[in-house]
Amino acid sequence: MQKILVTGGAGYIGSHTVVELQQSGYDVVIVDDLSNSATSVLKGIEKITGIIPEFEQLDCTDYAGLDGVFIKHKDIAAVIHFAASKAVGESVAKPLKYYRNNLMSLINVLEVMQKHGVDNIVFSSSCTVYGQPDELPVSERAPRKPAESPYGNTKQICEDMIVDAVKSGAKVKASLLRYFNPIGAHPSAEIGELPLGVPQNLIPFVTQTAAGIRAKLSVFGNDYNTPDGSCIRDYINVVDLAKAHVIAVKRLLENKSKKPVEVFNLGTGRGLSVLEVVKTFEKVTGVKLNHEIVGRRAGDIEQVWANPDFANRELGWKAVETIEDTLASAWKWQQKLMR
Ligand code: NAD
Ligand code: WQD
């Protein structure tokens, strides 16, 4: 059984990926400092798969600690690197925290991988690297735009660090996965998103409002150049997203990549507006969502959705879950959290 190191594996996307890895026959060791997650996630994973993943509580910025993990687990075949700080607003207020955590973590991961002869890495990137694209849907060939936030900048720099390491002759093969907007939860409702404090992202704010935790959802702007005036995004089901990681890691392990660094857009190919999300959520759950239109949020992109053809073709992967089922899963998870 091949062992995959999943940094940030107790987090939202990481935990769903651990489940899919285990269900595909991989052994998993999680490294997570629990800065944005909890050990209860490990129990959620076990409830779904029957397997409690090996877990090392560790900060990836700790080089010696990470080295120790590779010494202890000699058979690591690949790394999926999720560990990062991800709140866009916080990154504007605390940029150095973001540069330190996101850049140092990846530097350590790459160096320790090289030291221990581990060649394969899947990296969590983001559609944020495209900014407001000139053409929609956006393909991997679209130029990256100057980052809108320190967080976004860390994703660009991390992508560059991997590319430069490969250019320098480092024996690394990488898959850079640019996620669009991951949403929803595992259909079992054993794992899902655990936002700390007031959610910044749309779906947790929607489910918390529906649950009565928040009084009202603010819809940020209805004067954009879109059919209903609200912003458009490509919302991708987190389980679909997790499955893409399993395929990406398998492709690396089986030496099927066509280039040492491959970049894939992971989205549905379909854009949905904020108001469409609100309407669909209400229809699926039967819960009326208290919402009001307010001013635009600074730094928001008007519209972005993926051209996922390259991932569809090369990975043989496609997002299959409907937005209805995905929003229903987010609601089921929210209700579980309240019990
Ligand atoms: P998350 O916060 O739920 O998961 C990240 C996990 O990493 C957490 O469990 C956290 O405790 C851990 N972590 C953070 N810094 C660490 C460190 N130095 N050492 C060890 N563990 C550390 O976030 P997520 O939504 O699951 O995101 C996972 C990855 O995907 C991140 O790299 C994020 O930037 C990227 N991403 C997320 C989205 C999104 O909308 N959720 C979109 C695009 C890209
Ligand atoms: C979605 C839409 C908001 C909250 C962020 C990061 C990006 C990536 C994904 C990591 C927007 C609107 C939101 C609310 C609203 N993360 N909205 N009311 O901004 O597309 O992307 O997460 O890489 O880098 O920037 O996601 O969920 O915050 O917003 O109207 O209370 O919902 O304006 O149009 P976003 P989001």
PDB file of N, CA and C and ligand atoms in Angstrom, residues 7-15 31-38 41 56-62 81-87 100-102 104-105 123-128 151 154-155 177-183 192-194 201 238 241 245, ligand 1:
ATOM      1  N   THR A   7      -0.410  17.094   4.137  1.00  0.00           N
ATOM      2  CA  THR A   7      -0.273  18.218   5.060  1.00  0.00           C
ATOM      3  C   THR A   7      -1.603  18.982   5.060  1.00  0.00           C
ATOM      4  N   GLY A   8      -2.015  19.445   6.221  1.00  0.00           N
ATOM      5  CA  GLY A   8      -3.318  20.122   6.287  1.00  0.00           C
ATOM      6  C   GLY A   8      -4.464  19.135   6.129  1.00  0.00           C
ATOM      7  N   GLY A   9      -4.192  17.870   6.412  1.00  0.00           N
ATOM      8  CA  GLY A   9      -5.188  16.814   6.181  1.00  0.00           C
ATOM      9  C   GLY A   9      -6.344  16.820   7.164  1.00  0.00           C
ATOM     10  N   ALA A  10      -6.231  17.620   8.238  1.00  0.00           N
ATOM     11  CA  ALA A  10      -7.377  17.729   9.154  1.00  0.00           C
ATOM     12  C   ALA A  10      -8.297  18.874   8.731  1.00  0.00           C
ATOM     13  N   GLY A  11      -7.895  19.611   7.704  1.00  0.00           N
ATOM     14  CA  GLY A  11      -8.690  20.759   7.260  1.00  0.00           C
ATOM     15  C   GLY A  11      -9.847  20.348   6.368  1.00  0.00           C
ATOM     16  N   TYR A  12     -10.495  21.366   5.818  1.00  0.00           N
ATOM     17  CA  TYR A  12     -11.730  21.151   5.053  1.00  0.00           C
ATOM     18  C   TYR A  12     -11.486  20.273   3.807  1.00  0.00           C
ATOM     19  N   ILE A  13     -10.666  20.732   2.896  1.00  0.00           N
ATOM     20  CA  ILE A  13     -10.472  19.962   1.658  1.00  0.00           C
ATOM     21  C   ILE A  13      -9.593  18.736   1.943  1.00  0.00           C
ATOM     22  N   GLY A  14      -8.608  18.933   2.840  1.00  0.00           N
ATOM     23  CA  GLY A  14      -7.707  17.836   3.185  1.00  0.00           C
ATOM     24  C   GLY A  14      -8.446  16.628   3.748  1.00  0.00           C
ATOM     25  N   SER A  15      -9.390  16.861   4.649  1.00  0.00           N
ATOM     26  CA  SER A  15     -10.083  15.721   5.277  1.00  0.00           C
ATOM     27  C   SER A  15     -10.910  14.950   4.240  1.00  0.00           C
ATOM     28  N   VAL A  31      -0.187  15.464   8.427  1.00  0.00           N
ATOM     29  CA  VAL A  31       0.550  16.434   9.244  1.00  0.00           C
ATOM     30  C   VAL A  31      -0.306  17.690   9.310  1.00  0.00           C
ATOM     31  N   ASP A  32      -0.668  18.091  10.509  1.00  0.00           N
ATOM     32  CA  ASP A  32      -1.506  19.292  10.658  1.00  0.00           C
ATOM     33  C   ASP A  32      -1.198  19.895  12.020  1.00  0.00           C
ATOM     34  N   ASP A  33      -1.109  21.212  12.080  1.00  0.00           N
ATOM     35  CA  ASP A  33      -0.833  21.852  13.375  1.00  0.00           C
ATOM     36  C   ASP A  33      -2.136  22.231  14.080  1.00  0.00           C
ATOM     37  N   LEU A  34      -3.258  21.899  13.485  1.00  0.00           N
ATOM     38  CA  LEU A  34      -4.595  22.174  14.047  1.00  0.00           C
ATOM     39  C   LEU A  34      -4.838  23.671  14.242  1.00  0.00           C
ATOM     40  N   SER A  35      -4.119  24.503  13.486  1.00  0.00           N
ATOM     41  CA  SER A  35      -4.340  25.940  13.625  1.00  0.00           C
ATOM     42  C   SER A  35      -5.716  26.331  13.093  1.00  0.00           C
ATOM     43  N   ASN A  36      -6.264  25.524  12.193  1.00  0.00           N
ATOM     44  CA  ASN A  36      -7.609  25.821  11.680  1.00  0.00           C
ATOM     45  C   ASN A  36      -8.449  24.556  11.566  1.00  0.00           C
ATOM     46  N   SER A  37      -8.230  23.637  12.510  1.00  0.00           N
ATOM     47  CA  SER A  37      -8.989  22.385  12.476  1.00  0.00           C
ATOM     48  C   SER A  37      -8.936  21.751  13.864  1.00  0.00           C
ATOM     49  N   ALA A  38      -9.516  20.561  13.979  1.00  0.00           N
ATOM     50  CA  ALA A  38      -9.602  19.928  15.300  1.00  0.00           C
ATOM     51  C   ALA A  38      -9.446  18.419  15.150  1.00  0.00           C
ATOM     52  N   VAL A  41     -12.033  15.894  13.620  1.00  0.00           N
ATOM     53  CA  VAL A  41     -12.083  15.590  12.180  1.00  0.00           C
ATOM     54  C   VAL A  41     -11.579  14.162  11.925  1.00  0.00           C
ATOM     55  N   GLU A  56       0.209  13.319  12.714  1.00  0.00           N
ATOM     56  CA  GLU A  56       1.326  13.985  13.382  1.00  0.00           C
ATOM     57  C   GLU A  56       0.941  15.446  13.566  1.00  0.00           C
ATOM     58  N   GLN A  57       0.785  15.867  14.810  1.00  0.00           N
ATOM     59  CA  GLN A  57       0.476  17.286  15.042  1.00  0.00           C
ATOM     60  C   GLN A  57       1.762  18.084  14.935  1.00  0.00           C
ATOM     61  N   LEU A  58       1.862  18.859  13.888  1.00  0.00           N
ATOM     62  CA  LEU A  58       3.143  19.504  13.581  1.00  0.00           C
ATOM     63  C   LEU A  58       2.910  20.695  12.669  1.00  0.00           C
ATOM     64  N   ASP A  59       3.710  21.726  12.895  1.00  0.00           N
ATOM     65  CA  ASP A  59       3.671  22.916  12.037  1.00  0.00           C
ATOM     66  C   ASP A  59       4.685  22.704  10.906  1.00  0.00           C
ATOM     67  N   CYS A  60       4.243  22.809   9.678  1.00  0.00           N
ATOM     68  CA  CYS A  60       5.151  22.569   8.537  1.00  0.00           C
ATOM     69  C   CYS A  60       6.283  23.590   8.465  1.00  0.00           C
ATOM     70  N   THR A  61       6.173  24.697   9.189  1.00  0.00           N
ATOM     71  CA  THR A  61       7.293  25.641   9.191  1.00  0.00           C
ATOM     72  C   THR A  61       8.430  25.131  10.087  1.00  0.00           C
ATOM     73  N   ASP A  62       8.183  24.020  10.793  1.00  0.00           N
ATOM     74  CA  ASP A  62       9.193  23.409  11.661  1.00  0.00           C
ATOM     75  C   ASP A  62       9.957  22.368  10.826  1.00  0.00           C
ATOM     76  N   HIS A  81       0.005  18.759  -0.519  1.00  0.00           N
ATOM     77  CA  HIS A  81       0.286  19.866   0.396  1.00  0.00           C
ATOM     78  C   HIS A  81      -0.876  20.864   0.437  1.00  0.00           C
ATOM     79  N   PHE A  82      -1.708  20.696   1.475  1.00  0.00           N
ATOM     80  CA  PHE A  82      -2.827  21.617   1.691  1.00  0.00           C
ATOM     81  C   PHE A  82      -2.484  22.690   2.721  1.00  0.00           C
ATOM     82  N   ALA A  83      -1.550  22.369   3.634  1.00  0.00           N
ATOM     83  CA  ALA A  83      -1.350  23.227   4.811  1.00  0.00           C
ATOM     84  C   ALA A  83      -1.023  24.658   4.401  1.00  0.00           C
ATOM     85  N   ALA A  84      -1.874  25.572   4.800  1.00  0.00           N
ATOM     86  CA  ALA A  84      -1.665  26.991   4.515  1.00  0.00           C
ATOM     87  C   ALA A  84      -2.708  27.783   5.300  1.00  0.00           C
ATOM     88  N   SER A  85      -2.418  29.061   5.489  1.00  0.00           N
ATOM     89  CA  SER A  85      -3.446  29.962   6.004  1.00  0.00           C
ATOM     90  C   SER A  85      -4.206  30.477   4.789  1.00  0.00           C
ATOM     91  N   LYS A  86      -5.531  30.630   4.914  1.00  0.00           N
ATOM     92  CA  LYS A  86      -6.303  30.861   3.685  1.00  0.00           C
ATOM     93  C   LYS A  86      -7.317  32.004   3.731  1.00  0.00           C
ATOM     94  N   ALA A  87      -7.321  32.800   4.800  1.00  0.00           N
ATOM     95  CA  ALA A  87      -8.341  33.854   4.877  1.00  0.00           C
ATOM     96  C   ALA A  87      -7.831  35.120   4.183  1.00  0.00           C
ATOM     97  N   ARG A 100       5.025  33.985   5.915  1.00  0.00           N
ATOM     98  CA  ARG A 100       5.799  33.019   6.707  1.00  0.00           C
ATOM     99  C   ARG A 100       5.181  31.630   6.603  1.00  0.00           C
ATOM    100  N   ASN A 101       3.892  31.553   6.898  1.00  0.00           N
ATOM    101  CA  ASN A 101       3.296  30.215   6.971  1.00  0.00           C
ATOM    102  C   ASN A 101       3.260  29.532   5.603  1.00  0.00           C
ATOM    103  N   ASN A 102       2.738  30.233   4.618  1.00  0.00           N
ATOM    104  CA  ASN A 102       2.513  29.560   3.336  1.00  0.00           C
ATOM    105  C   ASN A 102       3.811  29.304   2.575  1.00  0.00           C
ATOM    106  N   MET A 104       7.098  29.362   3.939  1.00  0.00           N
ATOM    107  CA  MET A 104       8.018  28.507   4.716  1.00  0.00           C
ATOM    108  C   MET A 104       7.561  27.053   4.691  1.00  0.00           C
ATOM    109  N   SER A 105       6.266  26.859   4.809  1.00  0.00           N
ATOM    110  CA  SER A 105       5.754  25.472   4.819  1.00  0.00           C
ATOM    111  C   SER A 105       6.131  24.768   3.526  1.00  0.00           C
ATOM    112  N   PHE A 123      -0.031  20.205  -5.222  1.00  0.00           N
ATOM    113  CA  PHE A 123      -0.101  21.472  -4.486  1.00  0.00           C
ATOM    114  C   PHE A 123      -1.465  22.140  -4.667  1.00  0.00           C
ATOM    115  N   SER A 124      -2.003  22.642  -3.541  1.00  0.00           N
ATOM    116  CA  SER A 124      -3.285  23.358  -3.537  1.00  0.00           C
ATOM    117  C   SER A 124      -3.090  24.783  -4.006  1.00  0.00           C
ATOM    118  N   SER A 125      -3.415  25.033  -5.266  1.00  0.00           N
ATOM    119  CA  SER A 125      -3.411  26.414  -5.708  1.00  0.00           C
ATOM    120  C   SER A 125      -4.858  26.890  -5.848  1.00  0.00           C
ATOM    121  N   SER A 126      -5.040  28.004  -6.495  1.00  0.00           N
ATOM    122  CA  SER A 126      -6.352  28.647  -6.438  1.00  0.00           C
ATOM    123  C   SER A 126      -6.625  29.427  -7.715  1.00  0.00           C
ATOM    124  N   CYS A 127      -7.890  29.545  -8.044  1.00  0.00           N
ATOM    125  CA  CYS A 127      -8.273  30.372  -9.203  1.00  0.00           C
ATOM    126  C   CYS A 127      -7.975  31.841  -8.933  1.00  0.00           C
ATOM    127  N   THR A 128      -7.662  32.158  -7.675  1.00  0.00           N
ATOM    128  CA  THR A 128      -7.314  33.539  -7.343  1.00  0.00           C
ATOM    129  C   THR A 128      -6.103  34.014  -8.172  1.00  0.00           C
ATOM    130  N   TYR A 151      -2.549  36.772   0.513  1.00  0.00           N
ATOM    131  CA  TYR A 151      -2.870  35.343   0.380  1.00  0.00           C
ATOM    132  C   TYR A 151      -2.706  34.895  -1.073  1.00  0.00           C
ATOM    133  N   THR A 154       0.789  34.585  -2.103  1.00  0.00           N
ATOM    134  CA  THR A 154       1.501  33.374  -1.643  1.00  0.00           C
ATOM    135  C   THR A 154       1.232  32.212  -2.594  1.00  0.00           C
ATOM    136  N   LYS A 155       0.027  32.143  -3.145  1.00  0.00           N
ATOM    137  CA  LYS A 155      -0.274  31.026  -4.069  1.00  0.00           C
ATOM    138  C   LYS A 155       0.571  31.169  -5.335  1.00  0.00           C
ATOM    139  N   LEU A 177      -2.886  22.266  -8.581  1.00  0.00           N
ATOM    140  CA  LEU A 177      -4.338  22.208  -8.772  1.00  0.00           C
ATOM    141  C   LEU A 177      -4.945  23.559  -8.401  1.00  0.00           C
ATOM    142  N   ARG A 178      -5.529  24.201  -9.390  1.00  0.00           N
ATOM    143  CA  ARG A 178      -6.148  25.507  -9.140  1.00  0.00           C
ATOM    144  C   ARG A 178      -7.629  25.304  -8.887  1.00  0.00           C
ATOM    145  N   TYR A 179      -7.983  25.396  -7.594  1.00  0.00           N
ATOM    146  CA  TYR A 179      -9.382  25.176  -7.224  1.00  0.00           C
ATOM    147  C   TYR A 179     -10.180  26.440  -7.510  1.00  0.00           C
ATOM    148  N   PHE A 180     -11.418  26.243  -7.928  1.00  0.00           N
ATOM    149  CA  PHE A 180     -12.331  27.379  -8.004  1.00  0.00           C
ATOM    150  C   PHE A 180     -12.989  27.509  -6.624  1.00  0.00           C
ATOM    151  N   ASN A 181     -14.276  27.538  -6.477  1.00  0.00           N
ATOM    152  CA  ASN A 181     -14.824  27.756  -5.127  1.00  0.00           C
ATOM    153  C   ASN A 181     -15.351  26.448  -4.532  1.00  0.00           C
ATOM    154  N   PRO A 182     -14.545  25.811  -3.676  1.00  0.00           N
ATOM    155  CA  PRO A 182     -14.968  24.534  -3.106  1.00  0.00           C
ATOM    156  C   PRO A 182     -16.089  24.751  -2.074  1.00  0.00           C
ATOM    157  N   ILE A 183     -17.139  23.970  -2.185  1.00  0.00           N
ATOM    158  CA  ILE A 183     -18.259  24.090  -1.226  1.00  0.00           C
ATOM    159  C   ILE A 183     -18.835  22.712  -0.918  1.00  0.00           C
ATOM    160  N   GLY A 192     -16.870  18.241   7.206  1.00  0.00           N
ATOM    161  CA  GLY A 192     -17.313  19.396   6.425  1.00  0.00           C
ATOM    162  C   GLY A 192     -16.428  20.583   6.763  1.00  0.00           C
ATOM    163  N   GLU A 193     -16.905  21.761   6.431  1.00  0.00           N
ATOM    164  CA  GLU A 193     -16.100  22.967   6.685  1.00  0.00           C
ATOM    165  C   GLU A 193     -16.340  23.430   8.117  1.00  0.00           C
ATOM    166  N   LEU A 194     -15.258  23.837   8.796  1.00  0.00           N
ATOM    167  CA  LEU A 194     -15.378  24.304  10.184  1.00  0.00           C
ATOM    168  C   LEU A 194     -14.899  25.752  10.279  1.00  0.00           C
ATOM    169  N   ASN A 201     -16.588  33.305   3.712  1.00  0.00           N
ATOM    170  CA  ASN A 201     -17.023  32.724   2.441  1.00  0.00           C
ATOM    171  C   ASN A 201     -18.546  32.584   2.389  1.00  0.00           C
ATOM    172  N   VAL A 238     -16.893  19.644  -2.804  1.00  0.00           N
ATOM    173  CA  VAL A 238     -15.606  19.308  -2.165  1.00  0.00           C
ATOM    174  C   VAL A 238     -15.247  17.828  -2.353  1.00  0.00           C
ATOM    175  N   LEU A 241     -13.839  17.561  -5.759  1.00  0.00           N
ATOM    176  CA  LEU A 241     -12.502  18.138  -5.696  1.00  0.00           C
ATOM    177  C   LEU A 241     -11.510  17.144  -5.080  1.00  0.00           C
ATOM    178  N   HIS A 245      -7.771  14.945  -6.476  1.00  0.00           N
ATOM    179  CA  HIS A 245      -6.452  14.792  -5.846  1.00  0.00           C
ATOM    180  C   HIS A 245      -5.960  13.348  -5.926  1.00  0.00           C
TER     181      HIS A 245
HETATM  182  P1  NAD B   1      -8.365  24.675   5.975  1.00  0.00           P
HETATM  183  O1  NAD B   1      -7.921  25.822   6.788  1.00  0.00           O
HETATM  184  O2  NAD B   1      -9.633  24.000   6.335  1.00  0.00           O
HETATM  185  O3  NAD B   1      -7.225  23.551   5.920  1.00  0.00           O
HETATM  186  C1  NAD B   1      -5.860  23.861   6.040  1.00  0.00           C
HETATM  187  C2  NAD B   1      -5.295  22.980   7.136  1.00  0.00           C
HETATM  188  O4  NAD B   1      -3.910  23.231   7.238  1.00  0.00           O
HETATM  189  C3  NAD B   1      -5.905  23.242   8.501  1.00  0.00           C
HETATM  190  O5  NAD B   1      -6.276  22.021   9.089  1.00  0.00           O
HETATM  191  C4  NAD B   1      -4.784  23.931   9.283  1.00  0.00           C
HETATM  192  O6  NAD B   1      -4.845  23.599  10.659  1.00  0.00           O
HETATM  193  C5  NAD B   1      -3.567  23.357   8.595  1.00  0.00           C
HETATM  194  N1  NAD B   1      -2.376  24.203   8.627  1.00  0.00           N
HETATM  195  C6  NAD B   1      -2.258  25.533   8.339  1.00  0.00           C
HETATM  196  N2  NAD B   1      -0.983  25.927   8.458  1.00  0.00           N
HETATM  197  C7  NAD B   1      -0.265  24.819   8.811  1.00  0.00           C
HETATM  198  C8  NAD B   1       1.096  24.572   9.077  1.00  0.00           C
HETATM  199  N3  NAD B   1       2.013  25.538   9.025  1.00  0.00           N
HETATM  200  N4  NAD B   1       1.467  23.316   9.403  1.00  0.00           N
HETATM  201  C9  NAD B   1       0.565  22.328   9.485  1.00  0.00           C
HETATM  202  N5  NAD B   1      -0.734  22.500   9.260  1.00  0.00           N
HETATM  203  C10 NAD B   1      -1.147  23.722   8.910  1.00  0.00           C
HETATM  204  O7  NAD B   1      -8.405  25.154   4.453  1.00  0.00           O
HETATM  205  P2  NAD B   1      -8.955  24.443   3.149  1.00  0.00           P
HETATM  206  O8  NAD B   1     -10.110  25.209   2.668  1.00  0.00           O
HETATM  207  O9  NAD B   1      -9.099  22.997   3.381  1.00  0.00           O
HETATM  208  O10 NAD B   1      -7.763  24.743   2.167  1.00  0.00           O
HETATM  209  C11 NAD B   1      -6.750  23.797   1.900  1.00  0.00           C
HETATM  210  C12 NAD B   1      -5.795  24.367   0.880  1.00  0.00           C
HETATM  211  O11 NAD B   1      -6.503  24.693  -0.301  1.00  0.00           O
HETATM  212  C13 NAD B   1      -5.098  25.648   1.320  1.00  0.00           C
HETATM  213  O12 NAD B   1      -3.789  25.623   0.804  1.00  0.00           O
HETATM  214  C14 NAD B   1      -5.907  26.730   0.643  1.00  0.00           C
HETATM  215  O13 NAD B   1      -5.149  27.879   0.416  1.00  0.00           O
HETATM  216  C15 NAD B   1      -6.253  26.044  -0.655  1.00  0.00           C
HETATM  217  N6  NAD B   1      -7.451  26.592  -1.305  1.00  0.00           N
HETATM  218  C16 NAD B   1      -8.623  26.673  -0.608  1.00  0.00           C
HETATM  219  C17 NAD B   1      -9.748  27.191  -1.224  1.00  0.00           C
HETATM  220  C18 NAD B   1     -11.036  27.335  -0.470  1.00  0.00           C
HETATM  221  O14 NAD B   1     -11.879  28.138  -0.894  1.00  0.00           O
HETATM  222  N7  NAD B   1     -11.266  26.608   0.610  1.00  0.00           N
HETATM  223  C19 NAD B   1      -9.679  27.613  -2.557  1.00  0.00           C
HETATM  224  C20 NAD B   1      -8.474  27.506  -3.236  1.00  0.00           C
HETATM  225  C21 NAD B   1      -7.352  26.986  -2.602  1.00  0.00           C
END
